[in-house]
Coordinates of C-alpha atoms and ligand atoms in Angstrom, one line a residue:
Chain A
M1 CA -32.7 -4.3 -23.1
I2 CA -35.6 -6.7 -23.4
K3 CA -35.4 -9.6 -21.4
L4 CA -37.7 -12.5 -22.9
G5 CA -38.8 -15.4 -20.5
K6 CA -37.1 -18.8 -21.2
A7 CA -39.1 -21.1 -22.9
D8 CA -40.5 -24.0 -21.0
S9 CA -43.0 -25.3 -23.4
V10 CA -42.7 -26.4 -27.0
F11 CA -45.7 -24.4 -27.8
E12 CA -43.5 -21.2 -26.9
V13 CA -40.9 -21.9 -29.6
I14 CA -43.5 -23.4 -32.1
G15 CA -46.2 -20.9 -31.7
P16 CA -48.1 -19.0 -31.1
I17 CA -50.5 -19.0 -34.1
M18 CA -50.8 -15.5 -35.0
I19 CA -51.4 -13.2 -37.3
G20 CA -48.0 -11.3 -38.4
P21 CA -46.1 -9.5 -38.7
S22 CA -44.7 -9.1 -35.2
S23 CA -45.3 -10.9 -31.9
S24 CA -44.7 -8.2 -29.9
H25 CA -46.0 -5.2 -31.9
T26 CA -49.0 -7.2 -33.6
A27 CA -49.9 -10.4 -31.3
A28 CA -49.3 -8.6 -27.9
A29 CA -51.2 -5.5 -28.9
V30 CA -54.2 -7.8 -29.7
R31 CA -53.7 -9.2 -26.2
I32 CA -53.6 -5.7 -24.9
G33 CA -56.8 -4.8 -26.6
Q34 CA -58.5 -8.1 -25.4
I35 CA -57.5 -7.6 -21.6
T36 CA -58.8 -4.1 -22.0
R37 CA -61.8 -5.2 -23.2
N38 CA -62.1 -7.8 -20.8
L39 CA -61.5 -5.4 -18.0
M40 CA -65.0 -3.5 -19.0
E41 CA -68.3 -4.6 -18.1
N42 CA -69.9 -3.8 -21.4
P43 CA -68.7 -3.6 -25.0
V44 CA -65.9 -0.5 -25.8
K45 CA -67.8 2.5 -27.1
R46 CA -64.9 5.0 -27.1
A47 CA -61.0 4.4 -26.9
V48 CA -58.3 6.9 -27.0
V49 CA -54.8 4.8 -27.8
K50 CA -51.8 6.2 -26.9
F51 CA -48.6 4.8 -28.3
H52 CA -45.2 5.0 -26.3
G53 CA -42.0 4.2 -27.4
S54 CA -41.6 1.7 -30.2
F55 CA -45.4 1.3 -30.5
A56 CA -45.2 5.1 -31.7
S57 CA -42.3 4.8 -33.9
T58 CA -43.0 1.8 -36.0
G59 CA -46.4 0.3 -34.5
R60 CA -48.3 1.4 -37.8
G61 CA -46.2 -0.4 -40.0
H62 CA -46.7 -3.4 -37.9
G63 CA -50.4 -2.8 -38.0
T64 CA -50.4 -2.2 -34.1
D65 CA -53.3 0.1 -34.5
K66 CA -55.6 -2.5 -36.4
A67 CA -54.2 -5.3 -33.5
I68 CA -55.5 -2.8 -30.8
A69 CA -58.8 -2.4 -32.4
A70 CA -59.0 -5.9 -32.9
G71 CA -58.3 -7.2 -29.4
L72 CA -61.2 -4.2 -28.2
L73 CA -63.8 -6.1 -30.4
G74 CA -62.7 -9.3 -28.9
F75 CA -60.9 -11.0 -31.4
D76 CA -57.5 -13.4 -30.5
P77 CA -54.3 -13.0 -32.0
A78 CA -54.9 -15.7 -34.5
D79 CA -58.2 -14.1 -36.0
E80 CA -57.6 -13.3 -39.7
R81 CA -60.3 -10.2 -39.7
I82 CA -57.3 -8.3 -37.7
R83 CA -56.3 -6.9 -41.1
D84 CA -59.9 -5.3 -41.4
A85 CA -60.4 -4.7 -37.9
L86 CA -60.4 -0.5 -38.1
D87 CA -63.3 -1.0 -40.7
L88 CA -64.9 -3.6 -38.5
A89 CA -64.9 -1.3 -35.4
D90 CA -66.0 1.7 -37.5
K91 CA -68.9 -0.3 -38.7
Q92 CA -69.8 -1.5 -35.1
G93 CA -69.9 2.3 -34.1
M94 CA -66.9 1.8 -32.0
D95 CA -64.8 5.2 -32.1
I96 CA -60.8 4.8 -32.0
V97 CA -58.4 7.5 -31.9
F98 CA -54.6 6.5 -32.0
E99 CA -52.2 9.3 -30.8
N100 CA -48.6 9.3 -30.0
V101 CA -46.9 10.0 -26.6
D102 CA -43.8 10.0 -24.4
L103 CA -44.8 8.6 -21.1
G104 CA -40.8 8.8 -20.0
D105 CA -38.2 6.5 -19.3
D106 CA -40.1 4.5 -16.4
Y107 CA -42.0 2.7 -19.3
H108 CA -41.1 -0.2 -21.4
P109 CA -40.0 1.0 -25.1
N110 CA -43.4 -0.7 -26.0
T111 CA -46.3 0.6 -24.2
A112 CA -49.6 1.8 -25.0
R113 CA -52.1 3.5 -22.8
L114 CA -55.9 2.9 -23.7
E115 CA -58.6 5.4 -22.2
V116 CA -61.6 3.5 -22.7
L117 CA -65.4 4.3 -22.4
D118 CA -67.9 1.6 -22.6
T119 CA -71.6 1.6 -23.8
L120 CA -73.2 2.5 -20.4
G121 CA -70.8 5.5 -20.0
N122 CA -68.0 3.4 -17.3
S123 CA -64.2 4.5 -18.1
I124 CA -61.1 2.9 -17.5
V125 CA -57.5 3.5 -18.3
V126 CA -55.4 0.7 -18.8
T127 CA -51.7 0.9 -19.5
A128 CA -49.7 -1.9 -20.7
S129 CA -46.4 -3.0 -22.1
S130 CA -45.6 -5.8 -24.5
L131 CA -42.4 -7.5 -23.0
G132 CA -41.4 -9.9 -26.4
G133 CA -42.8 -12.9 -27.8
G134 CA -46.4 -11.6 -27.5
T135 CA -46.3 -11.4 -23.8
I136 CA -47.7 -8.6 -22.1
S137 CA -48.1 -7.2 -18.9
V138 CA -50.5 -4.4 -17.8
V139 CA -48.4 -2.4 -15.5
E140 CA -51.4 0.0 -14.5
I141 CA -55.3 0.2 -14.3
N142 CA -56.6 3.8 -13.4
G143 CA -53.2 5.3 -12.7
L144 CA -52.5 2.5 -10.2
K145 CA -49.5 0.2 -10.5
I146 CA -49.9 -3.2 -11.0
E147 CA -48.9 -6.6 -12.8
L148 CA -51.0 -8.6 -14.6
S149 CA -49.9 -11.1 -17.4
G150 CA -53.1 -12.1 -18.5
E151 CA -52.2 -15.8 -18.8
Y152 CA -54.3 -16.7 -15.6
D153 CA -57.7 -16.3 -14.5
T154 CA -57.7 -13.1 -13.0
L155 CA -59.9 -11.0 -10.4
I156 CA -59.6 -7.6 -10.1
T157 CA -61.3 -5.4 -7.4
I158 CA -61.3 -1.9 -7.1
H159 CA -62.8 -0.8 -3.6
K160 CA -62.2 1.7 -0.8
D161 CA -58.9 1.0 1.1
K162 CA -59.9 -0.1 4.5
P163 CA -58.3 -2.8 6.8
G164 CA -59.2 -6.4 5.9
I165 CA -60.5 -6.2 2.5
V166 CA -57.7 -7.8 1.2
A167 CA -57.8 -10.6 4.0
K168 CA -61.5 -11.1 3.3
A169 CA -61.2 -11.3 -0.2
T170 CA -58.3 -13.8 -0.1
A171 CA -60.4 -16.2 2.9
I172 CA -63.2 -16.4 0.1
I173 CA -60.9 -17.4 -2.4
A174 CA -59.3 -20.2 -0.3
D175 CA -63.0 -21.2 0.7
Y176 CA -63.4 -22.3 -2.8
D177 CA -59.9 -24.2 -2.9
V178 CA -58.5 -22.1 -5.7
N179 CA -54.9 -21.5 -5.7
I180 CA -53.4 -18.2 -5.7
S181 CA -50.9 -17.7 -8.3
S182 CA -50.0 -14.3 -7.8
M183 CA -51.3 -11.2 -6.0
K184 CA -50.7 -7.6 -6.2
V185 CA -52.7 -4.7 -4.0
T186 CA -52.2 -0.8 -4.6
R187 CA -53.8 2.1 -3.4
M188 CA -53.7 5.9 -4.4
R189 CA -53.5 7.0 -0.5
R190 CA -54.6 5.6 2.6
G191 CA -58.3 5.3 2.5
G192 CA -58.2 6.1 -1.3
Q193 CA -58.9 4.0 -4.0
A194 CA -57.6 0.5 -3.9
L195 CA -57.0 -2.2 -6.6
M196 CA -56.3 -5.7 -5.9
A197 CA -55.5 -8.0 -9.0
V198 CA -55.0 -11.9 -8.3
E199 CA -54.0 -14.4 -10.6
M200 CA -55.1 -18.0 -9.7
D201 CA -54.7 -21.3 -11.4
H202 CA -58.6 -22.0 -11.6
A203 CA -61.6 -20.1 -12.7
L204 CA -63.7 -19.0 -9.6
P205 CA -67.0 -20.1 -9.2
N206 CA -69.9 -17.8 -9.4
E207 CA -71.1 -18.2 -5.7
A208 CA -67.3 -16.9 -4.9
I209 CA -67.7 -13.7 -7.0
E210 CA -71.1 -12.9 -5.3
K211 CA -69.4 -13.0 -2.1
L212 CA -66.7 -10.6 -3.3
N213 CA -69.3 -8.2 -4.7
I214 CA -70.5 -7.4 -1.1
I215 CA -67.0 -6.5 -0.2
A216 CA -65.8 -4.4 -2.8
D217 CA -67.1 -1.9 -5.2
T218 CA -66.2 -3.3 -8.7
V219 CA -65.2 -6.9 -8.9
R220 CA -64.1 -8.4 -12.4
V221 CA -63.3 -11.8 -13.2
I222 CA -61.1 -12.3 -16.4
P223 CA -60.7 -15.5 -18.3
P224 CA -57.1 -16.3 -19.6
I225 CA -56.4 -14.3 -22.7
Y226 CA -55.4 -16.5 -25.9
Chain B
M1 CA -37.4 -36.4 -16.6
N2 CA -36.4 -33.0 -18.1
Y3 CA -33.5 -31.7 -20.0
S4 CA -31.9 -28.2 -20.5
T5 CA -29.1 -28.9 -22.6
L6 CA -28.7 -30.9 -25.7
K7 CA -26.3 -33.3 -24.3
E8 CA -29.1 -34.0 -21.8
L9 CA -31.7 -34.5 -24.5
I10 CA -29.6 -36.6 -26.5
E11 CA -28.7 -39.0 -23.6
L12 CA -32.0 -39.3 -22.7
A13 CA -32.9 -40.1 -25.9
E14 CA -30.2 -42.9 -26.3
N15 CA -30.5 -44.1 -22.6
H16 CA -34.3 -44.9 -23.5
D17 CA -33.9 -46.1 -26.8
K18 CA -36.0 -43.7 -28.0
K19 CA -35.8 -40.5 -30.7
I20 CA -35.4 -37.2 -29.4
F21 CA -38.8 -36.4 -30.6
D22 CA -40.4 -38.9 -28.2
I23 CA -38.3 -37.4 -25.3
V24 CA -39.7 -34.1 -25.7
Q25 CA -43.1 -35.0 -26.4
M26 CA -43.3 -36.9 -23.0
V27 CA -41.6 -34.0 -21.4
E28 CA -44.0 -31.8 -22.5
A29 CA -47.1 -33.8 -21.6
E30 CA -45.6 -34.4 -18.1
Q31 CA -44.8 -30.8 -17.3
D32 CA -48.2 -29.4 -18.6
F33 CA -50.2 -32.4 -17.0
L34 CA -51.5 -33.1 -20.4
S35 CA -52.0 -36.6 -21.9
L36 CA -49.3 -37.3 -25.1
E37 CA -52.6 -37.3 -27.3
E38 CA -53.1 -33.7 -26.2
V39 CA -49.9 -32.6 -26.9
W40 CA -49.8 -34.2 -30.1
D41 CA -52.8 -32.6 -31.1
K42 CA -52.0 -29.3 -30.2
M43 CA -48.9 -29.7 -32.4
E44 CA -51.1 -31.1 -35.3
T45 CA -53.1 -27.8 -35.1
S46 CA -50.0 -25.8 -35.6
W47 CA -48.7 -28.0 -38.7
R48 CA -52.1 -27.6 -40.3
V49 CA -51.7 -23.9 -40.0
M50 CA -48.0 -24.2 -41.3
S51 CA -49.4 -26.0 -44.4
H52 CA -52.0 -23.5 -44.9
S53 CA -49.0 -20.8 -44.8
I54 CA -47.3 -22.5 -47.1
Q55 CA -50.1 -22.6 -49.8
K56 CA -50.9 -19.1 -49.7
G57 CA -47.6 -18.1 -49.4
L58 CA -46.5 -19.6 -53.0
K59 CA -49.4 -17.7 -54.4
N60 CA -49.5 -14.4 -52.6
A61 CA -48.9 -11.5 -55.0
N62 CA -50.1 -8.6 -52.4
P63 CA -47.7 -6.3 -51.0
S64 CA -46.9 -6.0 -47.1
V65 CA -49.0 -2.9 -45.3
S66 CA -45.7 -1.0 -45.9
G67 CA -45.0 -2.0 -49.5
L68 CA -41.2 -3.2 -48.4
S69 CA -41.9 -6.6 -49.2
G70 CA -44.4 -9.2 -51.3
G71 CA -44.2 -11.3 -54.4
D72 CA -41.0 -12.6 -54.0
A73 CA -41.9 -16.3 -53.5
K74 CA -44.1 -16.2 -56.4
K75 CA -41.7 -14.7 -58.7
L76 CA -39.1 -17.8 -57.4
S77 CA -41.8 -20.5 -57.9
M78 CA -42.8 -19.4 -61.5
S79 CA -39.5 -19.5 -62.6
K80 CA -37.3 -22.2 -64.1
P81 CA -34.5 -23.3 -61.5
I82 CA -31.3 -22.3 -62.9
Y83 CA -28.8 -23.5 -60.1
L84 CA -30.9 -25.1 -57.6
S85 CA -32.6 -28.1 -58.0
R86 CA -36.5 -27.9 -58.7
E87 CA -37.3 -29.1 -55.2
L88 CA -34.9 -26.8 -53.7
S89 CA -35.7 -23.9 -55.5
E90 CA -39.4 -24.8 -54.6
A91 CA -38.2 -24.8 -50.9
V92 CA -36.9 -21.5 -50.8
A93 CA -39.9 -20.1 -52.5
M94 CA -41.6 -21.8 -49.3
A95 CA -39.6 -19.9 -47.1
L96 CA -39.9 -16.6 -48.7
G97 CA -43.8 -17.2 -49.2
V98 CA -44.4 -17.6 -45.3
A99 CA -42.3 -14.7 -44.3
E100 CA -44.3 -12.6 -46.8
I101 CA -47.8 -14.1 -45.5
N102 CA -46.2 -12.8 -42.1
A103 CA -45.7 -9.4 -43.4
C104 CA -49.0 -8.9 -45.2
M105 CA -51.0 -9.3 -41.9
G106 CA -51.4 -13.3 -42.7
K107 CA -51.7 -16.3 -40.2
I108 CA -48.7 -17.9 -39.3
V109 CA -47.0 -20.0 -36.5
A110 CA -44.3 -18.2 -34.8
C111 CA -41.1 -20.7 -35.1
P112 CA -39.3 -19.6 -33.2
T113 CA -40.5 -15.9 -33.7
A114 CA -42.8 -14.4 -36.4
G115 CA -39.7 -12.9 -38.2
S116 CA -38.4 -16.5 -38.9
C117 CA -41.8 -18.2 -39.6
G118 CA -40.7 -19.8 -42.8
I119 CA -37.9 -21.6 -42.1
V120 CA -39.1 -25.0 -40.3
P121 CA -42.3 -25.1 -42.4
A122 CA -40.4 -25.0 -45.6
A123 CA -37.7 -27.5 -44.4
L124 CA -40.6 -29.9 -43.5
T125 CA -42.5 -29.6 -46.5
F126 CA -39.6 -29.7 -48.9
A127 CA -38.5 -32.9 -47.0
K128 CA -42.1 -34.6 -47.2
K129 CA -42.5 -34.0 -50.7
K130 CA -38.8 -35.3 -51.6
H131 CA -39.3 -38.3 -49.9
G132 CA -43.1 -38.9 -49.0
Y133 CA -42.8 -38.9 -45.2
S134 CA -46.2 -38.9 -43.7
E135 CA -48.2 -36.6 -41.8
K136 CA -47.3 -38.3 -38.7
E137 CA -43.7 -38.3 -39.0
I138 CA -43.7 -34.5 -39.7
I139 CA -45.5 -33.9 -36.9
S140 CA -43.1 -36.0 -34.6
S141 CA -40.3 -34.1 -36.4
L142 CA -41.9 -30.8 -35.1
F143 CA -41.2 -32.1 -31.4
T144 CA -37.6 -32.4 -32.4
A145 CA -37.4 -29.0 -33.6
A146 CA -39.4 -27.6 -30.6
G147 CA -36.7 -29.3 -28.4
I148 CA -33.7 -27.7 -29.9
G149 CA -35.6 -24.3 -29.8
I150 CA -36.2 -25.1 -26.1
V151 CA -32.6 -25.6 -25.2
C152 CA -31.5 -22.3 -27.3
S153 CA -34.1 -20.6 -25.5
I154 CA -32.7 -21.6 -22.2
N155 CA -28.8 -21.4 -22.6
A156 CA -29.1 -18.7 -25.2
S157 CA -31.5 -16.6 -26.8
I158 CA -34.6 -16.9 -29.4
S159 CA -35.0 -13.0 -29.5
G160 CA -33.4 -10.4 -32.0
A161 CA -33.6 -7.9 -29.6
E162 CA -31.6 -9.8 -27.3
G163 CA -29.2 -11.9 -29.3
G164 CA -29.5 -10.6 -33.0
C165 CA -30.7 -12.5 -36.1
Q166 CA -28.6 -15.7 -34.9
A167 CA -31.0 -16.1 -32.6
E168 CA -34.3 -16.0 -34.5
C169 CA -33.3 -17.2 -38.1
G170 CA -30.3 -19.0 -36.8
V171 CA -32.1 -21.3 -34.0
A172 CA -35.0 -21.7 -36.8
A173 CA -32.4 -23.0 -39.0
A174 CA -31.1 -25.3 -36.3
M175 CA -34.5 -26.6 -35.5
A176 CA -35.1 -27.3 -39.2
S177 CA -31.7 -29.0 -39.3
G178 CA -32.4 -31.5 -36.3
A179 CA -36.2 -32.3 -37.6
L180 CA -34.9 -33.1 -41.0
V181 CA -32.0 -35.5 -39.4
E182 CA -34.3 -37.2 -37.4
L183 CA -36.9 -37.4 -40.3
A184 CA -34.2 -39.2 -42.3
G185 CA -33.7 -41.7 -39.8
G186 CA -30.5 -39.9 -38.2
S187 CA -29.2 -40.7 -34.5
P188 CA -29.8 -38.5 -31.7
S189 CA -26.0 -37.6 -31.7
M190 CA -26.4 -36.5 -35.4
V191 CA -29.2 -34.1 -34.5
G192 CA -26.4 -32.5 -32.0
D193 CA -24.0 -32.4 -34.7
A194 CA -26.6 -30.7 -37.3
V195 CA -27.5 -28.2 -34.7
A196 CA -23.6 -27.4 -34.1
I197 CA -22.7 -27.1 -37.8
C198 CA -26.1 -25.0 -38.6
L199 CA -25.3 -22.4 -35.5
T200 CA -21.7 -22.3 -36.1
N201 CA -22.8 -21.0 -39.9
Q202 CA -25.4 -18.7 -38.6
M203 CA -23.1 -17.3 -35.7
G204 CA -22.9 -13.5 -35.7
L205 CA -26.5 -12.9 -37.6
V206 CA -27.2 -9.2 -37.1
C207 CA -30.6 -8.1 -36.4
D208 CA -31.1 -5.1 -38.5
P209 CA -34.6 -4.4 -39.7
V210 CA -35.0 -1.6 -41.9
A211 CA -37.5 1.0 -40.5
G212 CA -37.9 -1.6 -37.6
L213 CA -40.4 -3.8 -39.6
V214 CA -40.3 -7.3 -40.0
E215 CA -39.4 -7.4 -43.5
I216 CA -35.9 -6.5 -45.2
P217 CA -34.0 -8.4 -44.1
C218 CA -36.3 -10.9 -42.5
V219 CA -38.2 -12.2 -45.5
Q220 CA -34.6 -13.1 -47.2
R221 CA -33.1 -14.6 -44.1
N222 CA -35.7 -17.0 -44.0
A223 CA -34.5 -18.4 -47.3
G224 CA -31.1 -18.0 -46.5
S225 CA -31.2 -19.5 -43.1
L226 CA -33.6 -22.6 -44.5
M227 CA -30.7 -23.3 -47.0
Q228 CA -28.2 -23.5 -43.8
G229 CA -30.7 -25.8 -42.2
I230 CA -30.6 -28.2 -44.8
L231 CA -26.9 -28.0 -45.2
A232 CA -26.3 -28.8 -42.1
A233 CA -28.5 -31.8 -41.8
E234 CA -27.2 -33.2 -45.1
Q235 CA -23.6 -33.2 -43.5
A236 CA -24.7 -34.7 -40.1
L237 CA -26.4 -37.5 -42.0
A238 CA -23.2 -38.3 -43.6
G239 CA -21.5 -38.6 -40.1
V240 CA -19.9 -35.0 -40.1
K241 CA -19.2 -33.9 -36.8
S242 CA -18.7 -30.6 -35.0
M243 CA -15.7 -30.1 -33.4
I244 CA -17.1 -28.1 -31.0
P245 CA -19.8 -29.8 -29.0
V246 CA -23.0 -28.4 -29.6
D247 CA -23.8 -27.2 -26.2
E248 CA -20.5 -24.9 -26.2
V249 CA -21.5 -23.6 -29.6
I250 CA -25.1 -22.5 -28.2
K251 CA -22.9 -20.8 -25.2
A252 CA -20.7 -19.2 -27.9
M253 CA -23.8 -17.9 -29.7
Q254 CA -25.2 -16.3 -26.3
E255 CA -22.0 -14.7 -25.6
V256 CA -21.7 -13.3 -29.4
G257 CA -25.2 -11.8 -28.9
E258 CA -24.3 -10.2 -25.6
A259 CA -21.4 -8.5 -27.5
L260 CA -23.4 -7.4 -30.2
P261 CA -24.2 -3.5 -30.2
E262 CA -27.6 -2.7 -29.6
S263 CA -27.5 -1.1 -33.0
L264 CA -27.5 -4.4 -34.3
K265 CA -30.5 -6.0 -32.0
E266 CA -33.9 -5.1 -33.5
T267 CA -33.3 -1.2 -32.9
G268 CA -33.3 -0.2 -36.5
E269 CA -30.3 1.7 -36.1
G270 CA -27.7 -0.5 -37.9
G271 CA -26.8 -2.8 -40.7
L272 CA -29.1 -2.6 -43.6
A273 CA -31.3 -0.4 -41.5
S274 CA -28.8 2.4 -41.5
T275 CA -27.8 2.3 -45.2
P276 CA -28.9 5.2 -46.9
T277 CA -31.7 3.5 -48.6
G278 CA -32.5 1.6 -45.7
R279 CA -32.9 5.2 -43.8
E280 CA -34.8 6.8 -46.9
M281 CA -37.1 3.9 -46.5
A282 CA -37.9 4.5 -42.9
K283 CA -38.1 8.2 -43.5
R284 CA -41.0 7.9 -46.2
L285 CA -42.9 5.6 -44.2
F286 CA -43.0 7.2 -40.7
Ligands
SF4_1 S1 -33.5 -9.4 -38.8 FE1 -34.4 -9.5 -36.7 S2 -36.6 -9.0 -36.9 FE2 -35.8 -9.8 -39.0 S3 -36.1 -12.1 -38.5 FE3 -34.1 -11.5 -38.1 S4 -34.0 -11.4 -35.8 FE4 -36.4 -11.2 -36.5

């Protein structure tokens, strides 16, 4: 059963301001597109979007396809262009294909997997779920398990797993007086590709990002999504 | 200062000699480290979007993406009312209209959810027209509504998938009824009675969207729930009390929500969704 968080702000019960029809199938889908776009350094060129569960069965009727495209274009959930997002993506030369898949029972019933290529040929695979009320969670990046709400300033690093990297990175963050609200580290296997996601209460200054760039192969800093 | 039940919210208001909306706004500012003005400005933005969605909804003739809904608000607003007063009939058209705008991918404010987005804006616009309340009074009353929504979310649910439609349209109606009571000068405890009466009448409402889409019955539920909200406010303002205390009614709603089978909680497998016509529509669409 889908468990919604308890509202602790008036704007969770009066809000979000959004394009209909569904917070879980439309607004959240825009956010999934948005966060995926933010994870890429360059604009999206091509995306294969795989819908699982109720995204697959009722997504089209809720405009989930348009919503994902809108997010990949950088629109927010209240943007009235969402309705025309597929045409707009087409005009910009962004190629988006939609498929239905069965990812199995381990995934939340509202889940999408986006295989995305940017304009410079870099690729990323993002799997994210819509948890209700428009909230989302990114559950995998490039096959590595993660948990990202997108509600915070977030630092993502992709690096080769070796001792000390995580400690170094958190030390750099602490040096700049930025508070960490959550953190998750995963790796394929010992010494393989590893992923670190840190959600923070504030944005990191550029100087800190430069230092992080020295220790990790890929460093992405993404702002909170709308 | 904080609250998690209506009893606490009502007592805070009474003890500080304030309205419920004052308390809700103050708590919000305190918790989010914002000034009262900043919180106010955000709410004002929501109200602008709500008003805009009402205007668009009354004129909307577009069908939804699926074609299952659209145009009913316009029908009602163009026809001469037979049983309802002109004002009430227009209010119903507004509730339908906002829900239709939602269904055709227009901009709305989820309140508390997208499916139930027409109820609070229609109730407040109706009250504003009928009694000439100022924008300031209306925006204040949105805080009353929000406080009620927060309490329901803490002690029950505001999600159809978790608690059935009583949690979405039911709570929206309760939010509207409390706001209407404070707008008309009712006391904090009258707000509690309005919420209790309103939820009493919505108890057990199931979530059974045809083809899983937020259209049938959602658009109509906005109209029906608006009337429940107005009905409860009218009674509470006349001094009618709920014999069951409001927080117990909310708990009961939670229990009923848990007891509802999954088929009646947004799965699109029971109720209207599983009627022969409902199934036929789902088959045609997907
Ligand atoms: S029937 Fe279900 S989806 Fe429709 S408004 Fe009610 S709770 Fe929401």
